[in-house]
mmCIF file of C-alpha atoms in Angstrom:
data_model
loop_
_atom_site.group_PDB
_atom_site.id
_atom_site.type_symbol
_atom_site.label_atom_id
_atom_site.label_comp_id
_atom_site.label_asym_id
_atom_site.label_seq_id
_atom_site.Cartn_x
_atom_site.Cartn_y
_atom_site.Cartn_z
ATOM 1 C CA MET A 63 15.834 23.733 4.249
ATOM 2 C CA ASP A 64 17.251 20.773 6.305
ATOM 3 C CA THR A 65 13.786 20.528 8.083
ATOM 4 C CA LYS A 66 11.983 20.020 4.811
ATOM 5 C CA LEU A 67 14.284 17.223 3.628
ATOM 6 C CA SER A 68 13.904 15.623 6.920
ATOM 7 C CA LEU A 69 10.050 15.872 6.568
ATOM 8 C CA LEU A 70 10.447 14.501 3.056
ATOM 9 C CA ARG A 71 12.416 11.595 4.189
ATOM 10 C CA LEU A 72 10.056 10.899 6.762
ATOM 11 C CA ALA A 73 7.216 10.911 4.420
ATOM 12 C CA SER A 74 9.072 8.569 2.101
ATOM 13 C CA ASP A 75 9.897 6.238 5.009
ATOM 14 C CA LEU A 76 6.100 6.219 6.010
ATOM 15 C CA ALA A 77 5.054 5.150 2.360
ATOM 16 C CA ALA A 78 7.620 2.680 2.345
ATOM 17 C CA HIS A 79 6.472 1.090 5.503
ATOM 18 C CA ALA A 80 2.708 1.290 4.420
ATOM 19 C CA THR A 81 3.676 -0.395 1.163
ATOM 20 C CA ALA A 82 5.515 -3.285 3.124
ATOM 21 C CA ARG A 83 2.543 -3.576 5.579
ATOM 22 C CA GLN A 84 0.229 -3.814 2.704
ATOM 23 C CA SER A 85 2.099 -6.510 0.981
ATOM 24 C CA VAL A 86 2.117 -8.614 4.129
ATOM 25 C CA ILE A 87 -1.358 -8.032 4.762
ATOM 26 C CA ALA A 88 -2.249 -9.194 1.077
ATOM 27 C CA GLU A 89 -0.204 -12.303 1.494
ATOM 28 C CA ASN A 90 -2.224 -13.246 4.763
ATOM 29 C CA VAL A 91 -5.251 -12.781 2.843
ATOM 30 C CA ALA A 92 -4.426 -14.840 -0.145
ATOM 31 C CA HIS A 93 -3.127 -17.570 2.192
ATOM 32 C CA ALA A 94 -6.131 -17.454 4.555
ATOM 33 C CA ASP A 95 -7.499 -20.830 3.392
ATOM 34 C CA THR A 96 -4.009 -22.630 3.394
ATOM 35 C CA PRO A 97 -3.967 -25.174 6.089
ATOM 36 C CA GLY A 98 -0.969 -24.362 8.411
ATOM 37 C CA TYR A 99 -0.542 -21.152 7.245
ATOM 38 C CA ARG A 100 0.349 -18.435 9.902
ATOM 39 C CA ALA A 101 -0.432 -14.788 9.367
ATOM 40 C CA ARG A 102 2.456 -12.314 9.573
ATOM 41 C CA ASP A 103 2.626 -8.677 10.433
ATOM 42 C CA ILE A 104 5.410 -6.189 10.522
ATOM 43 C CA PRO A 105 5.982 -3.645 13.415
ATOM 44 C CA GLY A 106 4.269 -0.491 13.496
ATOM 45 C CA PHE A 107 5.951 2.651 11.840
ATOM 46 C CA ALA A 108 6.872 4.211 15.152
ATOM 47 C CA GLU A 109 8.378 0.860 16.505
ATOM 48 C CA ALA A 110 10.290 0.417 13.189
ATOM 49 C CA MET A 111 11.693 3.637 13.418
ATOM 50 C CA ALA A 112 12.791 3.488 16.938
ATOM 51 C CA GLU A 113 14.890 0.534 16.016
ATOM 52 C CA PRO A 114 18.655 1.385 15.389
ATOM 53 C CA THR A 115 18.421 0.272 11.725
ATOM 54 C CA GLY A 116 15.390 2.299 11.154
ATOM 55 C CA PHE A 117 13.089 1.145 8.382
#
């Protein structure tokens, strides 16, 4: 049972990460023509999960 919960937690974290990344990309596209705007990105899912705080 614990394995299923861990898998669901991982899937939930992956979905949250994908949502956050999509939001950042949408912001980059929206500001593509803004003078001086610098595109942003967030770390990949594996990198974010490797940090002590997780995602």
